Structures are given as structure tokens and as C-alpha cells.
Coordinates of C-alpha atoms and ligand atoms in Angstrom, one line a residue:
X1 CA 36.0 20.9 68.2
X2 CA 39.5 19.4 68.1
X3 CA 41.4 22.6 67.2
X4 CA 39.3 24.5 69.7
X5 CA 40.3 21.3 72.6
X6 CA 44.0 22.4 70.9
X7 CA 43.8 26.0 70.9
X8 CA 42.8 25.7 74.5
X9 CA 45.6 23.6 75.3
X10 CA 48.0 26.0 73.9
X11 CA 46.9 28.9 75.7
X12 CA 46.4 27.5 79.3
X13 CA 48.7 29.8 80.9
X14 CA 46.5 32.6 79.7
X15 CA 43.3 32.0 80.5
X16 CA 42.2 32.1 84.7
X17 CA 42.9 28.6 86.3
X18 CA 39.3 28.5 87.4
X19 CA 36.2 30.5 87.0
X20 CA 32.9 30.1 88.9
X21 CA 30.1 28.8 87.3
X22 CA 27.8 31.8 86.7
X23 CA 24.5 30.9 88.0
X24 CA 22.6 31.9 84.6
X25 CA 24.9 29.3 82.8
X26 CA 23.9 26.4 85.3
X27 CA 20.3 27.6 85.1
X28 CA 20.6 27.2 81.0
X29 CA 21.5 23.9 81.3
X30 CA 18.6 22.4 83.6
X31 CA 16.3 21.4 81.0
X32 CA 13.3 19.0 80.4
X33 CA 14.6 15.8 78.7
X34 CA 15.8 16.8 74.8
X35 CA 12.9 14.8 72.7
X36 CA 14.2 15.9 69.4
X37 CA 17.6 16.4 67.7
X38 CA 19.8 19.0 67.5
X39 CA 23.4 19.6 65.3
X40 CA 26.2 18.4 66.4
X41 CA 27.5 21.6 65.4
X42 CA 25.7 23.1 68.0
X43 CA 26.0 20.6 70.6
X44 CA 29.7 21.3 70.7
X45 CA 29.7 25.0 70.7
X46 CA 27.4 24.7 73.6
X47 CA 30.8 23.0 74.6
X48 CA 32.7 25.5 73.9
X49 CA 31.2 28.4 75.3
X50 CA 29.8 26.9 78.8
X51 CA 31.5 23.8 79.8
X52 CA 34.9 24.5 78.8
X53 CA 35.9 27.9 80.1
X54 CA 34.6 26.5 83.7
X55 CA 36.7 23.3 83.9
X56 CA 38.1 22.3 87.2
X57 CA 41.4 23.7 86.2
X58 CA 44.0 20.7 86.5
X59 CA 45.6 20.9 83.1
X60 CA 46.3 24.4 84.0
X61 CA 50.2 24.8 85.0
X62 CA 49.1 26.9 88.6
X63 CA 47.4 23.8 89.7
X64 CA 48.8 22.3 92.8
X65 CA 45.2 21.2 94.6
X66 CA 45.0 17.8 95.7
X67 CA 46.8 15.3 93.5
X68 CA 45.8 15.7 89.7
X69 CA 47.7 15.3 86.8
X70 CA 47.8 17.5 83.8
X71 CA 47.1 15.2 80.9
X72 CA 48.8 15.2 77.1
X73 CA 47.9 15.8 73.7
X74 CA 48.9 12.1 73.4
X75 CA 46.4 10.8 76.1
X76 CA 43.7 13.0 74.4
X77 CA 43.9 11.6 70.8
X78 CA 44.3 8.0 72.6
X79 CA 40.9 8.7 74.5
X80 CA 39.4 10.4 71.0
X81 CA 40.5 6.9 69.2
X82 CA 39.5 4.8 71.8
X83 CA 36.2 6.5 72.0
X84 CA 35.5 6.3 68.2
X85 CA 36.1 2.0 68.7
X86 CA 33.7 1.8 71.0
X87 CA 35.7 -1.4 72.2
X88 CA 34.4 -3.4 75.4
X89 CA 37.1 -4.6 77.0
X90 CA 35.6 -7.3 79.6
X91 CA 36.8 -10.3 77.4
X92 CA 36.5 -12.0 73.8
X93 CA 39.2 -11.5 71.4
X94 CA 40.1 -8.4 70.1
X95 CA 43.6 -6.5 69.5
X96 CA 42.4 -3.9 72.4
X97 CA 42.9 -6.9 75.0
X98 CA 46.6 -6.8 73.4
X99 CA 47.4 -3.2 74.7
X100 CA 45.9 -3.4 77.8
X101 CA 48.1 -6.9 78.6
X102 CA 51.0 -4.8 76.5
X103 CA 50.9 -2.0 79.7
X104 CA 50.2 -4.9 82.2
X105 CA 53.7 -6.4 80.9
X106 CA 55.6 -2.7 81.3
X107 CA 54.1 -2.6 84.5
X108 CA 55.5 -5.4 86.1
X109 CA 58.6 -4.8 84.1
X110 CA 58.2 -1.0 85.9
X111 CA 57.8 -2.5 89.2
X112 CA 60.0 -5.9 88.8
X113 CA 57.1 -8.3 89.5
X114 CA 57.2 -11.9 88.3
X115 CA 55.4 -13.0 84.6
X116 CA 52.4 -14.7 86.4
X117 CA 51.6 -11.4 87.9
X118 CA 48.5 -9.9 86.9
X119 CA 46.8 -6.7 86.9
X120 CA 44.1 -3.9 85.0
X121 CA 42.9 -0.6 84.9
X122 CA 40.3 0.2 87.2
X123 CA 38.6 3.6 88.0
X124 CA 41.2 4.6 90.2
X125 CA 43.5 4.0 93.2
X126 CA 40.1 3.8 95.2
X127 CA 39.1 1.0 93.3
X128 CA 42.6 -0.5 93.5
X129 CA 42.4 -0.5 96.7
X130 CA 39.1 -1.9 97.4
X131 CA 39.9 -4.8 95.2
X132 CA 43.3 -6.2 96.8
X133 CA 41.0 -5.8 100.1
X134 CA 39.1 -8.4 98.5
X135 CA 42.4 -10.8 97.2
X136 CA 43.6 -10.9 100.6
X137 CA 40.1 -11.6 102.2
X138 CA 39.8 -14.7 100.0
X139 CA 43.3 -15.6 100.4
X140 CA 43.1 -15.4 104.1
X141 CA 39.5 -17.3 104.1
X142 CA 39.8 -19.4 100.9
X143 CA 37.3 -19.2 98.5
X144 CA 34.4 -20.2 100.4
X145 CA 34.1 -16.7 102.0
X146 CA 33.0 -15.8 98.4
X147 CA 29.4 -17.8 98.9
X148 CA 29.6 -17.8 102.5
X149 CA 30.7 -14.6 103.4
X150 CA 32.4 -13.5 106.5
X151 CA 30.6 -16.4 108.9
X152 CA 32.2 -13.7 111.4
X153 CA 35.9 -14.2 111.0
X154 CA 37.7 -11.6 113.2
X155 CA 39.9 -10.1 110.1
X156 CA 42.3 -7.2 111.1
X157 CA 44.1 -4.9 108.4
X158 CA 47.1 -2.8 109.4
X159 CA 48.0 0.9 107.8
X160 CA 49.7 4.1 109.0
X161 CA 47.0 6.8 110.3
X162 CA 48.1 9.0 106.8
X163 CA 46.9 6.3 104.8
X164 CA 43.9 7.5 102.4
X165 CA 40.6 7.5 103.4
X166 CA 39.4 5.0 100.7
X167 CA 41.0 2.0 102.4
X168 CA 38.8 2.0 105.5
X169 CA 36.0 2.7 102.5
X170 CA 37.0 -0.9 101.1
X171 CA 37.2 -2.2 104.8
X172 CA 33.8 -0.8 105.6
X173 CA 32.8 -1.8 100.9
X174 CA 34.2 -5.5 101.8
X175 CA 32.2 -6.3 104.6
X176 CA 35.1 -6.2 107.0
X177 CA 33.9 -3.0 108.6
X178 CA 36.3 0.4 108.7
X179 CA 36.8 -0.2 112.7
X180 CA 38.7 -3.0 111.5
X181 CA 41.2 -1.3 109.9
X182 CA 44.3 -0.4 112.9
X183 CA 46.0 3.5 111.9
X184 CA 49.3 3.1 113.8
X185 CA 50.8 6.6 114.2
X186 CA 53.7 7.8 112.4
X187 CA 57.0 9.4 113.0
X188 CA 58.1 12.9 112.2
X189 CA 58.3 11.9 108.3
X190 CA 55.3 10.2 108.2
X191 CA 56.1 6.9 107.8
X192 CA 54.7 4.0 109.5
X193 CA 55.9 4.0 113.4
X194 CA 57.0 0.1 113.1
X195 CA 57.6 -0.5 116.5
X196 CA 53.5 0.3 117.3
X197 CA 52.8 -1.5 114.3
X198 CA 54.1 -5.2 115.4
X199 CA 53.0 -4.4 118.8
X200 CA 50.0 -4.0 117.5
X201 CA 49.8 -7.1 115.3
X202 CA 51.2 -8.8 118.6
X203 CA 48.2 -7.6 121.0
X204 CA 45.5 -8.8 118.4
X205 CA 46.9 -11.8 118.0
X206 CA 46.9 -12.3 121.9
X207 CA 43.4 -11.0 121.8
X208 CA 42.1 -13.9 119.6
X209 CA 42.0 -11.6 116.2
X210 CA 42.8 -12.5 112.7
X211 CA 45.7 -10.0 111.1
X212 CA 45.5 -10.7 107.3
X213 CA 46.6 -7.6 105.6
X214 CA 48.8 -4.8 105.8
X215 CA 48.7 -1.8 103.4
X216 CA 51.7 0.5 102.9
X217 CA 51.8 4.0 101.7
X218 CA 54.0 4.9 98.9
X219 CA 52.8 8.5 98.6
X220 CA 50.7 9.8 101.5
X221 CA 48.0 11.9 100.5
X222 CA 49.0 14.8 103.0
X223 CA 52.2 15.0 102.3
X224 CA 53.7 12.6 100.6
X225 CA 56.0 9.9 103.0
X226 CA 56.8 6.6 102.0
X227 CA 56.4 3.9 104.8
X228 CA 59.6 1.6 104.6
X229 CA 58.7 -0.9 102.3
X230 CA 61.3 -2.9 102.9
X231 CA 60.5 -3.3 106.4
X232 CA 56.9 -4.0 106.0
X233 CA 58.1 -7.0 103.5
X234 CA 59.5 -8.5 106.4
X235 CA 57.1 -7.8 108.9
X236 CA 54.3 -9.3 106.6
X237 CA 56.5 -12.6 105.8
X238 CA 57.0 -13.3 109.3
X239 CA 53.1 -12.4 109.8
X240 CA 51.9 -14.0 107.3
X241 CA 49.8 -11.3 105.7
X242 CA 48.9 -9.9 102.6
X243 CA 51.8 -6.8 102.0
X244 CA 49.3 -4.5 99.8
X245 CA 50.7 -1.5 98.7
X246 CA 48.8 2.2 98.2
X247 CA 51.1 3.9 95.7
X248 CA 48.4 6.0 93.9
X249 CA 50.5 9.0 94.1
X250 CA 54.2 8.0 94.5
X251 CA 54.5 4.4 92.9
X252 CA 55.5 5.9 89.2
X253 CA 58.6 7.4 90.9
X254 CA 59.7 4.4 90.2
X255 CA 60.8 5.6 86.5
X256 CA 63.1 8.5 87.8
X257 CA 66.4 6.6 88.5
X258 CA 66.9 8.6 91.6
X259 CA 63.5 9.2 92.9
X260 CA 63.5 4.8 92.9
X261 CA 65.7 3.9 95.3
X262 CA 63.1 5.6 97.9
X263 CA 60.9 2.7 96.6
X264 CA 62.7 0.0 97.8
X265 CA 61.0 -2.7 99.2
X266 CA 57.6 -2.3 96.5
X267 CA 58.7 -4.7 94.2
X268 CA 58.1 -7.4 97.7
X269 CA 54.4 -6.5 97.6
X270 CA 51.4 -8.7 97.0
X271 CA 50.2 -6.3 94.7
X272 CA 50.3 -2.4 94.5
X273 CA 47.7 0.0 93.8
X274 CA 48.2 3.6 91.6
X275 CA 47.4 5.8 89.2
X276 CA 48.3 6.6 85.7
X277 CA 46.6 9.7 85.9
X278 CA 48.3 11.5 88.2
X279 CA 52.5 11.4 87.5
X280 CA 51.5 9.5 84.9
X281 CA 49.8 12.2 83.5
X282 CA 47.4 10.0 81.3
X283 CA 43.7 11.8 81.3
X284 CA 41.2 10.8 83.7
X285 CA 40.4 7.8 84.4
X286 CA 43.3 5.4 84.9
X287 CA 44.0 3.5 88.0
X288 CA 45.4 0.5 88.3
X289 CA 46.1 -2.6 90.3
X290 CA 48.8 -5.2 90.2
X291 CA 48.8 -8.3 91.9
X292 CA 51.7 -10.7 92.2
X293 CA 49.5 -13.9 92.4
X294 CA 47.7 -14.0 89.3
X295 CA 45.6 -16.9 90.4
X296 CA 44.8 -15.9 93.6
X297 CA 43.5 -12.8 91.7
X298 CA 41.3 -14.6 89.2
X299 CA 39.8 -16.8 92.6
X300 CA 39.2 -13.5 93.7
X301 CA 36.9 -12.3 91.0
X302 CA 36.0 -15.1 88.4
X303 CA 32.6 -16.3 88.3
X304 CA 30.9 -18.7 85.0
X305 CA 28.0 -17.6 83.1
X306 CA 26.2 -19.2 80.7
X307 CA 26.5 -16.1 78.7
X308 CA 29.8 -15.8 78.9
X309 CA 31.6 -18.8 78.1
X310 CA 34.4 -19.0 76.3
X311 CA 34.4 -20.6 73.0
X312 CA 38.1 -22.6 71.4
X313 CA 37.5 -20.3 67.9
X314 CA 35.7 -16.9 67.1
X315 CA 35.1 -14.1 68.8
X316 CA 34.2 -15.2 71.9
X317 CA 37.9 -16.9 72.2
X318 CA 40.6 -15.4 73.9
X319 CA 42.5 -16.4 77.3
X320 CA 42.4 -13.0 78.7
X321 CA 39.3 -11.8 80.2
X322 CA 39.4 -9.1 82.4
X323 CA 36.4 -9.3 83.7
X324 CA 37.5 -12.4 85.2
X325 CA 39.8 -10.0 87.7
X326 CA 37.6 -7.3 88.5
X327 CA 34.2 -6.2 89.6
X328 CA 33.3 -4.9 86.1
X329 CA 31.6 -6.8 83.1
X330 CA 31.6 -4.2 80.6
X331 CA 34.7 -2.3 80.1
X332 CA 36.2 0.8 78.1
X333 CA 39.5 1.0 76.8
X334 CA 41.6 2.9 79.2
X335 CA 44.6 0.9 77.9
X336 CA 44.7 3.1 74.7
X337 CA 45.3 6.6 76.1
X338 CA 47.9 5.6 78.6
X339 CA 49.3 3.3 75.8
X340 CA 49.3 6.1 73.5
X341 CA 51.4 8.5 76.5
X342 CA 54.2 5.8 77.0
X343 CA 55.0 4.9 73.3
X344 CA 54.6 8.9 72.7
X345 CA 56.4 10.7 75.4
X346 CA 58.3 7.3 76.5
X347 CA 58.5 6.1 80.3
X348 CA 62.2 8.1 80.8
X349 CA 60.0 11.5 80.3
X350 CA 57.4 10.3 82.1
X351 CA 60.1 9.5 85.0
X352 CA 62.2 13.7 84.2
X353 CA 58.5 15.0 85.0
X354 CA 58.0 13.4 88.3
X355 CA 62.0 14.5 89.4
X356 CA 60.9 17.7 88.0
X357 CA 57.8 18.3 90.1
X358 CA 59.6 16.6 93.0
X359 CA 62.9 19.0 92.4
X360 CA 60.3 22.4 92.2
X361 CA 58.4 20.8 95.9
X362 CA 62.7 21.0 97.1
X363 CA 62.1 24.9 95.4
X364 CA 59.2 25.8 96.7
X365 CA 60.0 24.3 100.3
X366 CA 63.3 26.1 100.5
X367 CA 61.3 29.3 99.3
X368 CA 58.7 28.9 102.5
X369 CA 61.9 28.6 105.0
X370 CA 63.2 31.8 103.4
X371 CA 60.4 33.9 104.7
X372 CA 60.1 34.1 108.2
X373 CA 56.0 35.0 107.7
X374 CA 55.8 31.2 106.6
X375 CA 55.6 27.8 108.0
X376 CA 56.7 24.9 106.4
X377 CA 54.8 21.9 108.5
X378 CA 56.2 19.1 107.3
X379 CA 59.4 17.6 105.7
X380 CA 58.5 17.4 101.8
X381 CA 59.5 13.7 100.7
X382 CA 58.3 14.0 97.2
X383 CA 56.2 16.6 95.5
X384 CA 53.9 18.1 98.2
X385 CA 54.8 21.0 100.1
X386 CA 52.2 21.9 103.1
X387 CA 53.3 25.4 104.8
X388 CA 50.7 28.0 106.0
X389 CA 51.3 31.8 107.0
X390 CA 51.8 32.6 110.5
X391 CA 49.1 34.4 112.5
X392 CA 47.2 34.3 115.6
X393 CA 44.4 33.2 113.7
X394 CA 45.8 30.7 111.4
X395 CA 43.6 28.3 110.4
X396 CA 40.8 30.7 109.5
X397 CA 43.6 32.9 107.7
X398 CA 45.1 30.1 105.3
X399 CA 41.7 28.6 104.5
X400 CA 40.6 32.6 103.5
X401 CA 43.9 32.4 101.3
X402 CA 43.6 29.7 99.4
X403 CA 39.9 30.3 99.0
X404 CA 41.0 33.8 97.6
X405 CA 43.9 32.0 95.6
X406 CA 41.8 29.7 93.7
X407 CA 39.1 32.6 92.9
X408 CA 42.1 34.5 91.5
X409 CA 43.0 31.6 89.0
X410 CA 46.3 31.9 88.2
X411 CA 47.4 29.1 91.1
X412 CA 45.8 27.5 93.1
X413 CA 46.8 24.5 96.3
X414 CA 44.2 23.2 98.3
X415 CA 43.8 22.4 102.5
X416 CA 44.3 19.9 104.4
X417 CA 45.2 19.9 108.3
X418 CA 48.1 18.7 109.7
X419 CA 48.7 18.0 113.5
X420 CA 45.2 20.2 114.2
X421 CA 46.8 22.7 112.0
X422 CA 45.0 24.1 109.2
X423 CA 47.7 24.0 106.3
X424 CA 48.0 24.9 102.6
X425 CA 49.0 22.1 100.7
X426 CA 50.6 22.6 97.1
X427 CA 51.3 19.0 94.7
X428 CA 53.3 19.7 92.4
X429 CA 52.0 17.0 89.8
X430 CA 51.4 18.6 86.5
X431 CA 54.3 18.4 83.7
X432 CA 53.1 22.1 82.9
X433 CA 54.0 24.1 86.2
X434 CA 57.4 25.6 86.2
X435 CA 59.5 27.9 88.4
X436 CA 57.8 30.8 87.8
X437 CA 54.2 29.2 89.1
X438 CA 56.1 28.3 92.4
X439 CA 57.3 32.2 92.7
X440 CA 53.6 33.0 91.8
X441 CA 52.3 31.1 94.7
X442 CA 54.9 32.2 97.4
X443 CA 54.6 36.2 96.4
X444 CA 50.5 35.4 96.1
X445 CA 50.1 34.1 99.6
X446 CA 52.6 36.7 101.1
X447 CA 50.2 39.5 99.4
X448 CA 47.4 37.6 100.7
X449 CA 48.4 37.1 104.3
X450 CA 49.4 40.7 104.6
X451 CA 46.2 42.4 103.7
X452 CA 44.0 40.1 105.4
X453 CA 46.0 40.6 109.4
X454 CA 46.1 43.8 108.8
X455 CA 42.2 43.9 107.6
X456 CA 41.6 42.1 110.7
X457 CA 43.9 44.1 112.8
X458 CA 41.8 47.0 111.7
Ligands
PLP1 C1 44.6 9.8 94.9 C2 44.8 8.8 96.0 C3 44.0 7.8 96.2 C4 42.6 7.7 95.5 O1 42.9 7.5 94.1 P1 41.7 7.8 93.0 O2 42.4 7.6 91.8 O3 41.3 9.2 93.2 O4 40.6 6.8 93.3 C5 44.3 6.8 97.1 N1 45.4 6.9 97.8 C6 46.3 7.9 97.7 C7 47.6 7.9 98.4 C8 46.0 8.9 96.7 O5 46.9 9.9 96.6

């Protein structure tokens, strides 16, 4: 099985980027609960023959849907290790704790946040985000709001209308309802308008509302602007509200020296949400969340149990418990995989593959202006490029392209809308694609735009 995992590794660039499911294959595997055994041998060619060939394609080097990262060799024996240890992470003390605590520490070294900050994996940048909703809730009601609840407290969050859609999730998750979350427009790089946004803070303020939090972008999901960080420091000092920080997608620019200077102002946050495993290309799932008030963090989530107190000697010793800063009790060990990709690849190679995919979105952009049949729709500020072809009937064209693209499996973006405009957006965030998988997707979508008008001029 793990030569076969290699093999397939090896030969990415050969094999389609993504293959339906063939109905027969799904229909094998509905079957009545397995009563009896079966060999592991045969367990994993079952593997091998039906689940693997039909992956979702992300590790592939034409992948440029959504956001995904491409994951290592590194990650994958971390994951195979940490897997084999079977290690619950939600407290005690064990050497896993160590690691986890040992990325934590590069993390705020990474993001130049103080020693009492604190911070763990989670899920993902969803989950990130749904817990600082909860730190700044208690910080702006104290901790009673944790027995209490809301009592009704008129609690306003602040975010640009490109933020993701999980924040109004957590809004809507934290009992603070979506509708309570303000999406202030942006400009023509799709950063925060800031002028709207303290005029904003200003009118609910006068209306009797409670502003306690305001999230910034670093990384929109569309196309990739960073709000000004710097300016929402200050706005949130002289506010007085949490400065949370979305970086799921952008925040680990932060390792290329000059992709980090567009950063500037994240190191001022409360805390900041992202994702290893997406420039960080650690395999799924590694998110994480970094808060700078470590206490208000542990208020946020702690809670006693008999069965979980903590003893001065043994096993159940230990002054790090995660599960004292998080929603979850028991916990795997995420820490090893991305562990394992640091100490392997180091964090300067991890920062030369998001410049990289950053320099072929500058490629592929300048590519789209060359041909007057495309449309580039917005200005690319880090590795997403969102064009379309022009036609009279573009939004049904471009979605028929990319649909066509991704059967065709050798690249394959995804949609998105822009402005009420049906775009194709390539992210460029696997260390695999290269120049020629740009070229591929630029001469794919000119083939493809030029059959179908003239199939539908016909
Ligand atoms: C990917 C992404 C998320 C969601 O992160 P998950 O890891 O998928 O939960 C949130 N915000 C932004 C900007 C993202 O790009």
C-alpha cells in the first residue's frame, strides 16, 4: 500500500486530474454492514482499484479549484506515524503535546505574537473562525455569557462583504445570529472600504448597538485582497473591539520575505485564523487559530470535570491541555504531519512555494491580458487569477468550460461570480503546478470558448 500511495505520487502528472465515479463502482460499495472479516490485503486493493483512481484531484499539479493544497511525502508519513500512535491529544502528558506547543511556538514566532499567546489546530479555518467568535463574545460579555448566554446583548461584528461565508456561519453557530454580522463593501482591490466601515461602527453605536468584533481578510476567498491590516489595528484600538483576523488562505505568506510586507498590520491582531493545509501544504486537516490573550482563550473554553482533573504526578499531569482551548475533548495528532513538513522541507521552502504560486497567478494574469478573447475581472493580489472568456452569453459559456475542463482532467479551476459576473477562478496553491499547467489552462479555455460560440452560433 505505501509504494502504491508512492507510485501514485510519482506519476500525478500522468494520470487524468479527475475521473467520475462510474456508477457500477459506487453501486459495489453500498453494502449491508460487513459482519465478518476480511484481509487486509484485500481491503487495500479495494483501495487501490476504486477509491484511489477517483480522488478529488488536489495533489494533482492542474489543480487550481478553490483553495486546496497539494500535500508532501513528508505530511503523508507524519499522518502514517501519527496514525500508528493513536495519540489523543485533548490533555495528560505525553511527548505529542510537545510538538503541537513546538508549532504553536513557530507560529507566534511566524507571526511575531507575544509568549503568552496561545493557539491549536482545529479542523480548519472554519473552525478557527467560529472559535475567536466565541473569545471575543466572552471578552466583550465576561464570562457569565458562558452560563447565561446572550440575556439579549445587541453584539455587532464588522467584515468586508468578500469575507468567507463561514464567519456569518459562527455568527449565526454562536448565537449571535448572521444578520448581525455588517459586510461593508469594498474598493476596486477588494479590500475593506474603511471610510463605510467607521461610519458604520459610528451609526450603530448611535443606534444603541454593541460593536465587539471586527474580522479582517488576509486572503479573500474570491480573489485574494488583503484588507489593510494596519488600519483596522487602529480602528479596533480606538473601538475597542476584538481585531480577529481570517488569514486561511494568505496568512503563511508571511514566510516569503517579499510576499510579508503585504501583511503588515497582522501581527496587531487578537488572534488570526489559517490553514496549514493550504500554502502550507500539510495534508488535510490542519487549521489553526492563534490568539494573543492566552487567558482570555482558556476563559473562553475551559470547563472542570471530575473526570478530568489534573493530577501533580503521572499521566494525568501536564500544564497543557488543549482541550481546555477548544470545543474538542478528544483529539488527533495533527501537530505531527505539519511538524513533520516544517523540519523536512523547512519554513524558507514553504515561503519559495507560496512566491512561486503567487509569481505563476502574475503569469497567468498577464497571459489573460494578452488575448483579447479573455477577461481578466479582477486585480490578482496573491495567487488567484478570476478571468472568463468574452461572449454574449457569458456566464453560461464559462460555467460550460470549466465543467468541460475538469471532465478533461488535465486542469482544472473552479466558479465563482464576481460583480454578477459568472467568472473562472484559478488558485494557484499546489507546490506541483508549474508554467506549463498555466499554458495548459489558457490554450484549454481558448479551445474551449471557440468551439462552444461557434456551436451555439450554429
Ligand atoms: C478556505 C477558507 C476558509 C475555510 O477554511 P477551511 O479550512 O476550509 O475550514 C475560510 N476563509 C477563507 C478566506 C478561506 O480561504
Amino acid at each position: 500500500m505505501m509504494d502504491a500511495i508512492l507510485h501514485h505520487l510519482e506519476t500525478l502528472r500522468d494520470q487524468p486530474l479527475w475521473r467520475a465515479p462510474p456508477e457500477a463502482l459506487r453501486v459495489r460499495f453500498r453494502e449491508p454492514l460487513p459482519q465478518g472479516a476480511a484481509s487486509l490485503e484485500a481491503v487495500g486493493q479495494t483501495f487501490l482499484e476504486a477509491i484511489l483512481p477517483y480522488s478529488s484531484g488536489n495533489a494533482h499539479p492542474g489543480f487550481m479549484g478553490w483553495v486546496q493544497g497539494g500535500g508532501t511525502v513528508a505530511g503523508l508519513m507524519g499522518e502514517m506515524l501519527a496514525a500508528g500512535l493513536n495519540a489523543n491529544l485533548g490533555g495528560r502528558d505525553h511527548m505529542a503535546l510537545e510538538v503541537e506547543q513546538q508549532v504553536l511556538a513557530w507560529t507566534r514566532e511566524m507571526f511575531g505574537f507575544p509568549a503568552e499567546a496561545s493557539g491549536l489546530f482545529v479542523t480548519g479555518a472554519s473552525q478557527a473562525n467560529f472559535m475567536a467568535v466565541l473569545i471575543a463574545r466572552l471578552r466583550a460579555l465576561g464570562p457569565g455569557v458562558r452560563a447565561a448566554g446572550l440575556a439579549g446583548a445587541p453584539l455587532i461584528a464588522y467584515a468586508s462583504r468578500a469575507v468567507h461565508g463561514c464567519v456569518g456561519r459562527a455568527m449565526d453557530m454562536a448565537g449571535l445570529g448572521a444578520g448581525q454580522l455588517r459586510l461593508v463593501p469594498t474598493d476596486a482591490a477588494g479590500q475593506i472600504r474603511l471610510d463605510v466601515l467607521a461610519a458604520a461602527v459610528a451609526a450603530d453605536r448611535a443606534a444603541g448597538l454593541r460593536p465587539f468584533l471586527l474580522i479582517g481578510t488576509a486572503g479573500t476567498v474570491d480573489v485574494g485582497a488583503i484588507d489593510d491590516l494596519d488600519a483596522l489595528a487602529d480602528l479596533a484600538a480606538a473601538e475597542d473591539l476584538y481585531f480577529h483576523v481570517d488569514g486561511a488562505l494568505g496568512a503563511l505568506g508571511v514566510l516569503a520575505p517579499t510576499l510579508a510586507p503585504k501583511f503588515k498590520g497582522l501581527e496587531r491582531a487578537d488572534s488570526i485564523a489559517f490553514d496549514w493545509h493550504k500554502w502550507g501544504q500539510t495534508p488535510y486537516d490542519a487549521g489553526f487559530l492563534l490568539v494573543r490573550d492566552g487567558e482570555l482563550h482558556r476563559r473562553t473554553f475551559a470547563s472542570e470535570a471530575a473526570y478530568l482533573t489534573r493530577a501533580e504526578r503521572g499521566l494525568a499531569g501536564g500544564d497543557w491541555w488543549p482541550c481546555d482551548y477548544g470545543p474538542d475533548l478528544s483529539r488527533g495528532f495533527r501537530a505531527l504531519k505539519t511538524w513533520f513538513t516544517i523540519k523536512t522541507y523547512g519554513a524558507e521552502a514553504l515561503g519559495r512555494v507560496a512566491l512561486q504560486t503567487c509569481e505563476l497567478a502574475q503569469e497567468l494574469a498577464a497571459l489573460v491580458v494578452a488575448e483579447p478573447e479573455l477577461e481578466l475581472l479582477a486585480p490578482v493580489a496573491l495567487n488567484i487569477v478570476c478571468f472568463r472568456y468574452r461572449s454574449a452569453d457569458a456566464d453560461g459559456l464559462n460555467a460550460e468550460i470549466v465543467a468541460d475542463l475538469q471532465i478533461a482532467g488535465q486542469v482544472a479551476p473552479s466558479l465563482t461570480r464576481l460583480d454578477g459576473k459568472t467568472a473562472i477562478r484559478a488558485a494557484i496553491v499546489n507546490h506541483r503546478t508549474e508554467r506549463r499547467d498555466i499554458e495548459t489552462l489558457v490554450a484549454s479555455v481558448l479551445a474551449l470558448g471557440r468551439t462552444s460560440s461557434q456551436r451555439r452560433v450554429a
